[in-house]
Amino acid sequence: MIKFDEANKIFHLQTKNTSYVFGFLKDRFLVHLYWGKKLVSEQLDYDMFLDYMKYRRNMCASDYNDIRLSRDCLPSEFSTFGNTDQRTPSFHAVYKNGSFITELSYDSHIIYKGKKPLKCLPATYVENDDEADTLELTLKDELTGIKVVLSYTAFNELDAITRSVKVINTGADRVRLDAVLSAVVDFKDNDYDFIHLPGAWARERHPERVSLMTGKQIVDSARGNSSAQHNPFFALVKKDTTESMGDAYGFNLVYSGNFTAGVEVDPYNTSRAFIGINPFGFEWQLESGEEFVSPEAVLVYSDCGLGGMSRIFHKLYRTRLCRGKFRDIERYVLINNWEATYFNFDEEKILNIAKKASEVGVELLVLDDGWFGKRNNDNSSLGDWYVNKEKLPGGLTQLARKVNELGMKFGLWFEPEMVSPDSDCYRAHPDWCIHSKDRIRSEGRNQLVLDLSRQDVCDHVYNSLYENLSTVNISYVKWDYNRTMSNIGSALLAADKQGEFFHRYILGLYSVLEKLVAEFPDVLFESCSSGGARFDPGMLYYMPQTWTSDDTDALERVFIQYGTSMCYPYSAMGAHVSIVPNHQVGRTTPISARGNIAMMGQFGYELDLNKLNENEIEAVKEQIKTYKKLGSVFHSGSLYRLVTPENGNFVSNEFVSEDKNTVIVSNCVMRAVPNSPVYYLKLQGLDVNAVYLLEETGKCYGGDILMSAGIPYQLTKDYDTRILVFKKQ
Ligand code: GLA
C-alpha cells in the first residue's frame, strides 16, 4: 500500500512487514524519513523523524525555510550534485553551458496499483495488480528542463520495495548524464556492519562482514559484467544481527554490467547507502525529448536477521523475477561432458556418456564447449557456430536424435558474445569486436568480446542461436561468457558517445536474450560466466538458473552456495557432482557429500559415469531418486541457514515447504573431530502445534520440540553429510 499525506507531503510505502517513508520538507527538500519495521501510526510528521537536526544547529540553520539550510545534514531521498549536499550524489549531469548543478523540485506524482515493466531492462513484475502498488514521483529542474521520475513499487505480500529512476530531457539542449544511481538511502547512524560477496574465479561469493568506517566503502565492477570479484549486492546489518534475529537491510541491482554499491559514512555518523550503474566509465548523451531509464534496485528489510532478508529475496526472485515455463516446474537432472572430456570428444564418447547416464535416470545431456568450427582447444572458432564435422560427422541433428532415442533431452553450450581472432567470423568482420582504433586488442582466454552495442552484431548473435535452435532438437542452452571486457571502444559510436558503450552493450545483450527466450519458450536457458561471474538478477530475468561456479568441489561449494544464498534462491543455482580428486582443488570427497551438497541446487553430473564403480553408480541412482522426491522443496521451500559454514566445522540448511508439510535438513561436517560433543540442532519455521515424523527413524516430534529443544546430531567422518526429512502428520 502507498499512502500520501497531502498536508505534510509525506509518502508512506507499506509492505506486509515494512514501512518506507519520505516526503517534501516544507515543500522544498525531498527527505528520507524512515525505512524499517512497519509503522502503523497514521500521524507521521517531520519533527518525529528530524528532531536530531536541532542538535546540529551549528552546521545548518534550524529553520527549515532558511535558505542557509545545509542539505549536507538532511537525509535525502534523491541527492543531486551542485548544492550543499556534499555526499555521494544520486544524480550528476553536465549541461550545455558547462554547469553541473541540478536543482530538483516537486512536479507531480501518481500512485497506482500494480507495476509497469521497465523499458528494455529486466525487472521484477506482478501477475496481478493487487500484488503491489507503485508511486511515480516526478521532480523537475526549472532551469534546465531535466525531469526525474522516481519509481517505487511496494510488493505487499512479497515484502520488498523496488526503485528505479527515469530521466527525461524536456529542455532544448542535449544533457550529458554522468551518474544516475538507482537508489540512495540515508541512515541516521553508522551502527552497522557491511556485508558483501567478494570472490574470484572458482571461489565466488564468499561473504565478508566488516564494520562501517568513516568515508566511502564501495564494491563495484568496471569489467563489463557484474563479475566474480564483486556482486551487485550488499547488506547493512546491526552489530548484533544474526542469521535469525536483528535488522538486516539488503540492496541488490537488477543489472548484469558495471555497478557501484556502497555506503558513505559522514563525520556526523550518518550513513548513505547507494547502488546503481557505476558512474566510472559511464556517460550518456540525452538529447532533447529523450529518456534514460536506470536499472531497478531491490530493497529488502527484515527484522528476522540475514535469514529473513534472504527469504524475501528468494521468493521475490523465484516467483516475480524469473519467468517462463521453467519458473515453476522442476527442471532436468542433467549430465554435462565438460569435466569428462574437455575438448577431446567425438560422437561415440558423448553417446557413451549419455547411455550410462540414461540408465541411472539422468534426463538431459549437455554437450559443452568444442562442438563447433575447428575448436579443439580454447584458441579458436568462437563465433563460428556451425558443427565440427570431424568430431560429429552426423552433425548435431544426428547426435540430438541419438540422445533422444536414449530417452534423454539434448542441450548445447554456446558462448555467443565472444569471437576468437582465429575464426571465420572474425576474419569476415574484424570490426565487430570491442576495440579502440589503433590500440591493441587484448585477448582474454585467447578471445575478444563482440560489440553488442551494435544492432548488426546483436542480429548476428541472435541469428546464430536461432539457426541452431530451430534446426536441432535442443531443450537446454548453456549461455557462457568467459572473459571481462578491455580496450573499450565501439567502431560505430561517435567520439562523444563512447562513454555510453558499457550500458549500450548490456542493453544489446538484454534485447537479444528477450527475443530468444520469447522465440524459444520450451528451451531451458542457463547462464554462465567462467562459472558464476555473472550471477546477478539481471540474467535471472531471462534465464531462471546460473552455473554457480566452475568449482565443483563439495567443500568449496558449501561456501559458494552459502554466499550465493544470501540473495539468490537455490532454484537459481546450477550444481553438479564431479569426479574426484576434484579438478579445481585436488580434494577427494565422498560421492555422498558431492551429491547431497549439489542437490540443494539445480542438480546434475559433470563426469563420465562409466568411470564410477558399482557402489558409486548405486549411490548416483539413489541421489537422483532422492532429488526427484525432494527437489521441489529445496527450490521452492523457505531456507533457514541453521548453522553457517563460517561459524566452524558444521553446516546445516533447513528447507520448509510452503505448506510446511515437508521439512528437509541438510547437514555436513567438514572435518571429523574425534569424540566430538553432541550438539542440538534447533529447527525453524515449523508449525508449532503440528507433529513431524522423521522419515529416517519413524520417530515423531512436536514442532515446538524440534524448534525449542532441537534434535541431537553428531557426524563423525570427514565430509560426512546427512539429509533428514520430516513429514507433518
Ligand atoms: C567456462 C564454464 C565451464 C565450461 C567452459 C568451457 O569456464 O564455466 O563450465 O563450459 O567455460 O570452455
XYZ file of C-alpha atoms and ligand atoms in Angstrom:
741
model
C 0.000 0.000 0.000
C 1.197 3.551 -0.641
C -0.317 6.399 1.351
C 0.127 10.070 0.641
C -0.388 12.634 3.393
C -1.284 15.744 1.436
C -0.941 18.161 4.357
C 2.573 17.078 5.292
C 3.545 15.920 1.801
C 4.633 12.550 3.145
C 4.675 9.311 1.153
C 4.323 6.171 3.234
C 5.099 2.929 1.401
C 3.977 -0.166 3.242
C 4.610 -3.823 2.585
C 3.489 -6.706 4.760
C 6.120 -6.015 7.410
C 7.928 -2.825 6.446
C 7.451 0.894 6.062
C 9.442 3.252 3.870
C 8.687 6.938 4.420
C 9.836 10.114 2.713
C 8.426 13.483 1.783
C 8.876 17.132 0.929
C 10.128 19.065 3.895
C 8.427 22.465 3.824
C 7.549 21.787 0.205
C 11.186 22.062 -0.775
C 13.522 19.278 0.134
C 12.829 15.664 -0.658
C 13.946 13.998 2.563
C 14.164 10.373 3.531
C 12.395 9.825 6.831
C 12.282 6.171 7.705
C 12.832 2.620 6.487
C 12.325 -0.382 8.705
C 9.719 -2.289 10.652
C 6.171 -1.434 9.627
C 4.728 1.721 11.193
C 1.035 1.612 11.869
C 0.791 5.151 13.167
C -1.206 7.407 10.878
C 0.327 10.561 12.318
C 3.718 10.935 10.702
C 5.318 14.327 10.739
C 8.788 15.651 10.158
C 9.591 16.511 13.749
C 9.325 12.913 14.819
C 11.942 11.982 12.279
C 14.176 15.007 12.086
C 14.464 16.228 15.662
C 18.100 15.352 15.579
C 18.681 18.368 13.365
C 18.210 20.582 16.408
C 21.463 19.202 17.704
C 23.259 20.200 14.568
C 22.303 23.833 14.609
C 25.862 24.965 14.190
C 26.020 23.039 10.934
C 22.698 24.006 9.457
C 20.027 26.603 10.008
C 17.375 25.270 12.352
C 14.545 26.835 10.411
C 13.659 24.542 7.573
C 12.697 27.525 5.438
C 16.015 29.195 5.911
C 17.847 29.350 2.611
C 21.081 28.676 4.506
C 19.838 25.260 5.457
C 22.595 22.875 4.650
C 21.422 19.780 2.875
C 24.569 18.110 3.995
C 22.794 17.316 7.230
C 19.453 16.355 5.705
C 18.702 12.726 4.986
C 17.985 12.950 1.295
C 15.771 10.753 -0.841
C 17.429 11.736 -4.100
C 20.589 13.784 -3.997
C 21.867 15.908 -6.850
C 25.299 17.378 -7.336
C 25.854 21.106 -7.063
C 24.146 22.108 -3.837
C 25.022 21.910 -0.155
C 24.634 18.150 -0.002
C 28.275 17.188 -0.437
C 27.857 13.442 -0.170
C 27.644 10.838 -2.969
C 25.014 12.151 -5.384
C 22.205 10.071 -6.875
C 22.421 12.188 -9.983
C 25.097 14.131 -11.778
C 24.678 15.826 -15.173
C 26.548 18.368 -17.257
C 24.558 20.999 -19.138
C 25.261 22.886 -22.350
C 26.810 25.870 -20.593
C 29.201 23.604 -18.722
C 27.315 23.842 -15.452
C 26.883 20.654 -13.480
C 24.351 21.930 -10.985
C 20.903 20.347 -10.815
C 18.138 21.667 -8.555
C 15.070 19.476 -8.439
C 11.687 20.300 -7.002
C 8.287 18.685 -6.970
C 6.478 18.469 -10.297
C 3.762 15.811 -9.939
C 3.085 12.302 -8.752
C 0.805 9.359 -9.391
C 0.075 6.281 -7.324
C -1.407 3.205 -8.950
C -1.991 -0.485 -8.363
C 0.412 -2.914 -9.995
C 3.769 -2.300 -11.615
C 4.812 -1.372 -15.144
C 7.723 -3.108 -16.908
C 10.996 -1.211 -17.223
C 11.744 -0.230 -20.792
C 14.400 -2.567 -22.280
C 15.610 -3.651 -18.828
C 14.953 -6.681 -16.649
C 12.828 -6.074 -13.569
C 10.553 -7.705 -11.047
C 6.931 -7.849 -12.122
C 3.410 -8.542 -10.876
C 0.944 -11.046 -12.273
C -1.970 -9.316 -10.654
C -2.280 -5.604 -9.897
C -3.227 -6.306 -6.293
C 0.234 -7.679 -5.594
C 1.902 -4.270 -5.473
C 1.416 -0.510 -5.532
C 3.569 1.921 -7.442
C 4.406 5.566 -6.905
C 5.882 7.648 -9.710
C 7.142 10.922 -8.346
C 8.299 13.482 -10.883
C 10.826 16.171 -9.982
C 11.886 18.982 -12.253
C 14.769 21.376 -12.661
C 13.101 24.544 -13.971
C 16.334 25.980 -15.297
C 17.423 23.074 -17.481
C 14.167 21.236 -18.139
C 15.546 17.984 -16.734
C 12.810 15.855 -15.220
C 13.488 12.913 -12.959
C 10.812 10.326 -12.311
C 11.414 8.283 -9.171
C 9.514 4.997 -9.333
C 8.829 2.994 -6.199
C 6.944 -0.268 -6.030
C 5.842 -1.760 -2.727
C 5.257 -5.502 -3.049
C 2.681 -6.237 -0.383
C 2.942 -9.942 0.481
C 6.402 -10.335 -1.028
C 7.584 -7.613 1.351
C 10.068 -5.847 -0.916
C 10.466 -2.366 -2.325
C 11.886 -1.686 -5.760
C 13.186 1.608 -7.075
C 14.241 2.928 -10.431
C 14.872 6.336 -11.937
C 13.846 7.756 -15.294
C 15.474 10.940 -16.560
C 13.599 12.932 -19.213
C 15.168 15.811 -21.066
C 12.364 18.330 -21.620
C 14.851 21.130 -22.246
C 16.013 22.339 -25.641
C 19.628 21.199 -25.302
C 21.459 17.943 -25.011
C 22.481 16.977 -21.477
C 25.334 14.648 -20.541
C 24.424 12.298 -17.718
C 27.449 11.331 -15.631
C 25.694 9.454 -12.833
C 22.180 8.123 -12.400
C 22.081 5.808 -9.396
C 19.049 3.605 -8.895
C 18.721 4.051 -5.145
C 20.256 6.138 -2.403
C 19.097 5.657 1.187
C 20.256 7.782 4.115
C 20.503 6.142 7.530
C 20.733 8.367 10.606
C 23.530 6.384 12.253
C 26.546 4.292 11.343
C 26.000 1.463 13.745
C 26.054 -1.181 11.009
C 28.127 -3.928 9.549
C 28.539 -4.033 5.793
C 28.128 -7.470 4.232
C 29.066 -8.127 0.646
C 30.000 -11.033 -1.614
C 33.586 -10.804 -2.869
C 35.177 -13.661 -4.781
C 37.232 -14.829 -7.708
C 37.034 -17.490 -10.394
C 36.185 -20.818 -8.678
C 35.748 -19.011 -5.338
C 32.730 -16.831 -5.972
C 30.634 -15.014 -3.369
C 32.332 -15.686 -0.061
C 30.529 -13.290 2.292
C 32.594 -10.698 4.117
C 31.240 -8.763 7.103
C 33.021 -5.603 8.239
C 32.180 -2.609 10.425
C 31.371 0.582 8.598
C 34.216 3.048 8.639
C 34.052 6.786 8.170
C 34.252 7.620 4.492
C 33.221 5.617 1.479
C 33.290 1.859 1.204
C 32.369 0.641 -2.229
C 32.194 -2.637 -4.086
C 31.887 -2.316 -7.820
C 32.608 -3.627 -11.261
C 34.086 -1.805 -14.244
C 34.748 -5.070 -16.091
C 31.643 -5.015 -18.255
C 29.941 -7.865 -16.370
C 28.699 -7.931 -12.794
C 31.751 -10.140 -12.084
C 33.059 -12.843 -9.767
C 35.113 -10.250 -7.893
C 32.059 -8.425 -6.543
C 28.332 -8.980 -6.737
C 25.792 -6.151 -7.060
C 24.533 -6.977 -3.580
C 25.247 -5.710 -0.108
C 23.514 -5.683 3.238
C 23.654 -3.339 6.189
C 23.013 -5.089 9.466
C 23.157 -4.084 13.098
C 26.172 -5.284 15.058
C 24.071 -7.855 16.885
C 22.175 -9.065 13.818
C 22.472 -12.812 13.320
C 21.013 -15.295 10.851
C 17.696 -15.290 12.675
C 17.489 -12.031 14.617
C 18.003 -8.337 14.159
C 17.738 -5.686 11.478
C 19.002 -6.507 8.006
C 18.754 -4.167 5.017
C 19.555 -5.767 1.662
C 20.336 -3.942 -1.592
C 20.578 -5.618 -4.976
C 20.756 -4.275 -8.514
C 18.860 -5.988 -11.328
C 21.694 -5.468 -13.772
C 24.478 -7.521 -15.368
C 27.020 -4.812 -16.183
C 29.171 -2.286 -14.351
C 27.766 -1.314 -10.983
C 28.626 0.577 -7.858
C 27.283 -0.395 -4.447
C 28.366 1.067 -1.177
C 27.992 3.286 1.827
C 29.333 6.708 2.702
C 29.637 7.485 6.393
C 29.978 11.195 7.092
C 31.792 12.770 10.061
C 28.482 13.025 11.913
C 27.947 9.278 11.731
C 25.165 9.261 9.189
C 25.396 6.582 6.507
C 24.378 6.968 2.895
C 23.814 3.656 1.120
C 23.786 3.668 -2.672
C 23.531 1.310 -5.612
C 23.350 1.767 -9.378
C 25.271 1.781 -12.639
C 28.924 2.543 -11.973
C 29.461 6.245 -12.761
C 33.055 5.356 -13.608
C 33.085 4.527 -17.322
C 29.585 5.880 -17.797
C 28.357 8.890 -19.754
C 25.064 9.252 -21.554
C 24.179 11.978 -24.017
C 20.498 12.719 -23.537
C 19.103 14.658 -26.474
C 16.124 16.950 -26.097
C 12.973 14.835 -25.789
C 14.856 11.625 -24.878
C 14.583 9.460 -21.764
C 17.126 7.428 -19.829
C 15.980 4.619 -17.542
C 18.135 3.258 -14.718
C 18.160 -0.419 -13.756
C 15.970 -1.495 -10.889
C 17.241 -1.628 -7.316
C 15.605 -4.094 -4.951
C 15.458 -3.041 -1.298
C 14.630 -5.593 1.363
C 14.300 -5.065 5.098
C 13.838 -7.775 7.674
C 13.917 -7.751 11.449
C 14.468 -11.510 11.345
C 18.151 -11.250 10.538
C 20.001 -12.255 7.428
C 17.861 -15.351 7.036
C 14.697 -13.224 6.977
C 16.251 -10.921 4.396
C 17.375 -13.809 2.177
C 13.971 -15.475 2.255
C 12.350 -12.279 0.963
C 14.860 -12.031 -1.908
C 14.446 -15.733 -2.702
C 10.687 -15.680 -3.003
C 10.616 -12.433 -4.942
C 13.209 -13.662 -7.441
C 11.814 -17.162 -7.743
C 8.266 -16.012 -8.374
C 8.415 -12.442 -9.723
C 11.783 -12.065 -11.431
C 12.367 -15.407 -13.133
C 9.936 -16.026 -15.957
C 8.790 -18.629 -18.396
C 7.577 -22.173 -18.198
C 10.546 -23.383 -16.169
C 9.939 -20.878 -13.391
C 7.552 -23.140 -11.530
C 8.391 -26.620 -12.719
C 11.150 -28.967 -11.701
C 13.957 -28.822 -14.217
C 16.016 -31.626 -15.723
C 18.633 -33.704 -13.959
C 21.442 -33.239 -16.440
C 24.853 -34.557 -17.310
C 27.485 -32.273 -18.816
C 30.563 -33.589 -20.615
C 32.919 -30.681 -19.817
C 34.965 -32.153 -16.978
C 34.597 -35.637 -18.510
C 36.194 -34.839 -21.864
C 37.050 -31.143 -22.093
C 37.618 -30.517 -25.842
C 38.584 -34.077 -26.571
C 35.444 -35.910 -27.699
C 33.646 -37.414 -30.658
C 30.127 -38.689 -31.141
C 30.935 -42.099 -29.730
C 32.394 -40.706 -26.493
C 29.409 -38.430 -25.972
C 26.938 -41.211 -26.647
C 28.771 -43.462 -24.200
C 28.374 -40.841 -21.520
C 24.738 -40.358 -22.475
C 23.969 -44.067 -22.494
C 25.261 -44.697 -18.990
C 23.526 -41.555 -17.769
C 20.209 -42.618 -19.238
C 20.465 -45.925 -17.359
C 20.682 -44.213 -13.978
C 17.860 -41.742 -14.541
C 19.598 -38.617 -15.905
C 17.172 -36.657 -18.093
C 19.289 -34.383 -20.274
C 22.732 -34.444 -21.827
C 24.599 -31.174 -22.326
C 27.308 -31.031 -24.961
C 29.693 -28.359 -23.704
C 32.457 -26.364 -25.405
C 34.237 -27.746 -28.500
C 31.438 -28.889 -30.838
C 31.788 -26.098 -33.428
C 34.181 -24.647 -36.007
C 37.557 -26.301 -35.595
C 37.694 -25.882 -31.867
C 39.973 -28.404 -30.185
C 41.257 -26.048 -27.533
C 40.419 -22.509 -26.472
C 42.467 -20.911 -29.266
C 39.857 -20.731 -31.973
C 36.377 -20.767 -33.503
C 34.193 -18.746 -31.132
C 31.750 -17.022 -33.466
C 31.613 -19.953 -35.914
C 28.510 -21.633 -34.554
C 28.351 -24.493 -37.029
C 29.150 -28.070 -36.185
C 32.643 -29.550 -36.298
C 32.149 -32.453 -38.705
C 35.414 -34.093 -37.735
C 34.140 -34.665 -34.218
C 30.490 -35.060 -35.089
C 30.242 -36.312 -38.701
C 26.488 -36.804 -38.432
C 26.062 -33.269 -37.204
C 24.126 -32.034 -34.199
C 20.835 -33.283 -35.588
C 22.031 -36.873 -35.566
C 23.599 -36.555 -32.120
C 20.467 -34.968 -30.678
C 18.341 -37.711 -32.240
C 20.529 -40.451 -30.780
C 20.439 -38.813 -27.351
C 16.662 -38.511 -27.665
C 16.467 -42.205 -28.572
C 18.068 -42.961 -25.217
C 15.100 -41.196 -23.637
C 17.048 -38.036 -22.844
C 16.819 -34.456 -23.931
C 19.718 -32.686 -25.583
C 21.357 -29.429 -24.505
C 24.126 -27.343 -26.050
C 26.811 -24.886 -24.914
C 27.304 -21.514 -26.615
C 29.438 -18.524 -25.864
C 27.528 -16.168 -28.123
C 29.052 -12.863 -27.041
C 32.597 -13.870 -27.974
C 34.752 -14.189 -31.046
C 38.145 -15.893 -31.497
C 40.665 -13.986 -33.631
C 41.133 -17.351 -35.333
C 37.582 -17.706 -36.634
C 35.745 -17.178 -39.912
C 33.544 -14.699 -38.084
C 36.485 -12.513 -37.056
C 38.185 -12.777 -40.447
C 34.988 -11.543 -42.109
C 34.191 -8.848 -39.537
C 37.279 -7.661 -37.659
C 35.428 -4.509 -36.582
C 32.681 -6.464 -34.805
C 34.643 -6.869 -31.589
C 35.084 -4.350 -28.816
C 38.165 -2.345 -29.683
C 39.582 1.127 -29.870
C 41.120 2.265 -33.146
C 44.920 1.838 -33.326
C 45.053 0.270 -29.860
C 45.928 -3.337 -29.212
C 43.077 -5.754 -28.810
C 43.929 -7.553 -25.572
C 42.788 -11.111 -25.543
C 41.411 -12.998 -22.557
C 41.361 -16.794 -22.887
C 42.511 -16.106 -26.477
C 39.273 -14.365 -27.329
C 37.685 -10.976 -27.932
C 34.242 -9.734 -26.960
C 31.717 -8.974 -29.677
C 30.396 -5.435 -29.667
C 26.786 -5.864 -28.601
C 26.264 -2.118 -28.566
C 25.811 -2.603 -32.350
C 22.498 -3.723 -33.782
C 24.130 -5.672 -36.636
C 26.239 -7.668 -34.182
C 23.204 -8.327 -31.974
C 21.358 -9.574 -35.064
C 24.252 -11.876 -35.914
C 24.307 -13.312 -32.394
C 20.556 -13.838 -32.450
C 20.675 -15.475 -35.889
C 23.489 -17.868 -34.909
C 21.464 -19.117 -31.987
C 18.227 -19.116 -33.981
C 19.774 -21.229 -36.720
C 20.833 -23.953 -34.267
C 17.774 -23.848 -32.026
C 15.336 -24.003 -34.907
C 17.052 -26.863 -36.753
C 18.227 -29.139 -33.934
C 16.080 -30.568 -31.158
C 17.708 -28.540 -28.374
C 15.984 -28.413 -24.984
C 18.604 -26.541 -22.985
C 21.186 -23.863 -23.696
C 24.191 -23.063 -21.533
C 24.966 -19.408 -22.350
C 28.567 -18.791 -21.366
C 30.678 -15.612 -21.150
C 34.316 -16.263 -20.377
C 36.286 -13.048 -20.147
C 35.923 -9.496 -18.957
C 35.978 -6.507 -21.297
C 39.048 -4.450 -22.055
C 40.315 -1.865 -24.586
C 36.828 -0.419 -24.602
C 35.549 1.151 -27.785
C 32.955 0.633 -30.478
C 33.586 1.202 -34.188
C 30.106 2.656 -34.624
C 29.795 5.032 -31.696
C 30.715 8.677 -32.258
C 33.568 10.070 -30.156
C 31.203 11.823 -27.747
C 29.181 8.639 -27.280
C 31.969 6.184 -26.497
C 31.137 6.678 -22.800
C 27.781 5.024 -23.475
C 29.436 1.810 -24.558
C 29.155 -0.294 -21.395
C 25.469 0.357 -20.865
C 24.647 0.042 -24.567
C 26.350 -3.359 -24.542
C 24.111 -4.583 -21.731
C 21.014 -3.190 -23.462
C 22.074 -5.043 -26.624
C 22.598 -8.263 -24.685
C 19.198 -7.947 -22.997
C 17.485 -7.293 -26.345
C 18.967 -10.485 -27.834
C 18.015 -12.518 -24.779
C 14.480 -11.146 -24.736
C 13.952 -12.102 -28.370
C 15.430 -15.571 -27.901
C 13.542 -16.564 -24.783
C 10.315 -15.333 -26.387
C 11.031 -17.277 -29.585
C 12.047 -20.488 -27.770
C 9.869 -20.758 -24.653
C 10.439 -24.514 -24.399
C 14.205 -24.207 -24.151
C 15.654 -24.032 -20.648
C 18.396 -21.385 -20.639
C 21.174 -21.434 -18.033
C 23.591 -18.537 -17.854
C 27.249 -18.995 -17.036
C 30.336 -16.825 -16.957
C 33.559 -18.698 -16.236
C 31.354 -20.302 -13.609
C 29.478 -17.674 -11.625
C 30.915 -14.351 -12.819
C 27.517 -13.064 -13.928
C 25.296 -14.443 -11.169
C 23.001 -11.466 -10.933
C 19.263 -10.773 -11.006
C 19.502 -9.229 -14.488
C 20.435 -12.594 -16.009
C 17.842 -14.422 -13.897
C 15.094 -12.433 -15.595
C 15.963 -14.154 -18.885
C 17.391 -17.444 -17.646
C 15.994 -18.976 -14.449
C 19.290 -20.584 -13.422
C 23.004 -19.775 -13.433
C 26.036 -22.061 -13.283
C 27.140 -21.161 -9.768
C 30.856 -21.839 -10.096
C 33.394 -23.862 -12.055
C 34.459 -25.143 -8.676
C 32.558 -28.387 -8.184
C 34.459 -29.494 -5.083
C 31.877 -30.353 -2.421
C 33.580 -28.427 0.363
C 34.210 -25.280 -1.652
C 30.612 -25.453 -2.890
C 29.379 -25.343 0.720
C 30.878 -21.857 0.956
C 29.977 -20.659 -2.540
C 26.373 -21.800 -2.287
C 26.096 -20.307 1.208
C 27.279 -16.896 -0.032
C 25.128 -17.069 -3.136
C 22.081 -17.865 -0.982
C 22.435 -14.502 0.781
C 20.491 -13.040 -2.082
C 19.675 -15.741 -4.659
C 17.462 -18.822 -4.277
C 18.779 -22.367 -4.570
C 16.379 -22.793 -7.516
C 18.706 -20.477 -9.448
C 21.963 -22.313 -8.647
C 23.307 -24.884 -11.100
C 25.148 -27.517 -9.003
C 26.791 -30.715 -10.244
C 28.578 -33.778 -8.927
C 32.036 -34.154 -10.458
C 34.875 -36.638 -10.307
C 37.497 -36.896 -7.543
C 40.209 -35.848 -6.990
C 38.450 -32.622 -7.830
C 39.822 -30.879 -10.932
C 39.893 -27.433 -9.329
C 41.284 -28.098 -5.858
C 42.504 -31.706 -5.955
C 40.352 -32.677 -2.967
C 38.720 -36.065 -2.586
C 35.285 -36.068 -1.038
C 32.803 -38.963 -0.910
C 30.140 -39.221 -3.600
C 27.502 -38.817 -0.879
C 28.827 -35.374 0.075
C 29.104 -34.287 -3.549
C 25.532 -35.427 -4.186
C 23.941 -34.053 -1.045
C 25.536 -30.639 -1.443
C 24.761 -30.358 -5.159
C 21.163 -31.481 -4.871
C 20.161 -28.353 -2.981
C 20.581 -26.544 -6.310
C 19.658 -27.436 -9.901
C 21.149 -30.879 -9.873
C 23.361 -32.644 -12.378
C 26.579 -34.521 -13.085
C 29.762 -33.268 -14.666
C 31.657 -36.526 -15.244
C 31.675 -39.771 -17.178
C 29.561 -42.180 -15.168
C 31.317 -45.084 -16.930
C 34.325 -44.293 -14.748
C 32.465 -44.886 -11.469
C 32.469 -48.214 -9.643
C 29.312 -50.184 -8.912
C 28.817 -48.758 -5.430
C 29.133 -45.251 -6.760
C 26.635 -45.975 -9.543
C 24.162 -47.267 -6.959
C 24.738 -44.068 -4.974
C 24.059 -41.993 -8.100
C 20.780 -43.834 -8.717
C 19.717 -43.151 -5.130
C 20.718 -39.499 -5.412
C 18.565 -38.999 -8.474
C 15.626 -40.681 -6.763
C 16.073 -38.509 -3.673
C 16.373 -35.401 -5.796
C 13.217 -36.214 -7.739
C 11.432 -36.574 -4.421
C 12.870 -33.529 -2.630
C 13.937 -31.120 -5.378
C 10.768 -29.040 -5.253
C 11.250 -28.433 -1.510
C 14.880 -27.378 -1.963
C 13.793 -24.983 -4.659
C 10.520 -23.507 -3.536
C 10.766 -24.062 0.211
C 11.883 -21.401 2.684
C 15.575 -21.611 3.502
C 16.761 -21.407 7.106
C 20.542 -21.438 7.381
C 20.603 -23.127 10.796
C 24.383 -23.222 11.017
C 26.543 -21.296 8.572
C 29.938 -22.580 7.414
C 31.942 -19.615 8.606
C 30.951 -20.460 12.179
C 33.036 -23.582 12.343
C 33.145 -27.070 11.125
C 29.495 -27.851 10.643
C 26.849 -26.561 8.235
C 23.125 -27.066 8.364
C 20.497 -25.813 5.919
C 16.810 -26.325 6.514
C 14.163 -26.099 3.788
C 10.490 -25.826 4.751
C 7.900 -26.423 2.038
C 5.356 -23.671 1.561
C 2.581 -25.725 3.142
C 5.005 -26.645 5.964
C 4.253 -30.327 5.333
C 7.788 -31.300 4.378
C 10.947 -30.179 6.119
C 14.421 -31.107 4.924
C 17.534 -30.595 6.990
C 20.791 -30.983 5.097
C 23.838 -31.312 7.346
C 27.511 -31.508 6.593
C 30.581 -31.763 8.770
C 33.784 -30.666 7.107
C 36.464 -32.191 9.263
C 35.985 -35.115 11.618
C 36.581 -34.272 15.277
C 37.293 -37.406 17.304
C 34.940 -37.977 20.190
C 33.164 -34.707 19.453
C 30.382 -33.392 21.677
C 26.767 -33.981 20.670
C 25.036 -30.811 19.551
C 21.368 -29.960 19.392
C 20.045 -28.522 16.197
C 17.035 -26.263 16.618
C 14.775 -26.140 13.596
C 12.929 -23.028 12.481
C 9.776 -22.060 10.619
C 7.738 -25.151 11.573
C 4.138 -25.371 12.591
C 4.451 -25.244 16.422
C 1.316 -27.254 17.002
C 1.981 -29.973 14.456
C 3.664 -33.317 14.865
C 6.501 -34.180 12.462
C 7.652 -37.663 11.540
C 11.369 -38.112 10.918
C 11.336 -40.493 7.939
C 14.726 -41.993 8.655
C 13.785 -43.329 12.095
C 9.982 -43.321 12.042
C 10.027 -41.204 15.229
C 7.563 -38.354 15.778
C 8.345 -34.970 17.330
C 6.229 -31.932 18.124
C 7.049 -28.865 16.034
C 7.649 -26.990 19.303
C 10.118 -29.638 20.462
C 12.050 -29.549 17.198
C 12.266 -25.765 17.374
C 12.886 -25.233 21.092
C 14.676 -28.350 22.319
C 16.147 -29.423 18.989
C 17.417 -32.750 17.767
C 20.836 -34.187 18.503
C 23.381 -34.530 15.769
C 26.862 -35.832 15.525
C 28.700 -36.510 12.284
C 31.906 -38.374 12.747
C 33.748 -38.581 9.427
C 35.360 -36.012 7.152
C 32.749 -34.572 4.750
C 30.013 -36.580 6.410
C 26.639 -35.386 5.147
C 23.107 -36.308 6.077
C 19.707 -35.329 4.784
C 16.854 -35.556 7.284
C 13.281 -35.464 6.011
C 10.400 -34.610 8.316
C 6.772 -35.008 7.309
C 3.948 -33.244 9.055
C 1.450 -35.790 10.381
C 33.543 -21.908 -18.701
C 32.380 -22.577 -17.996
C 32.629 -24.065 -17.922
C 32.806 -24.618 -19.313
C 33.936 -23.888 -20.025
C 34.024 -24.296 -21.462
O 34.689 -21.951 -17.923
O 32.190 -22.036 -16.734
O 31.556 -24.700 -17.281
O 31.618 -24.504 -20.021
O 33.759 -22.482 -19.978
O 35.024 -23.635 -22.132
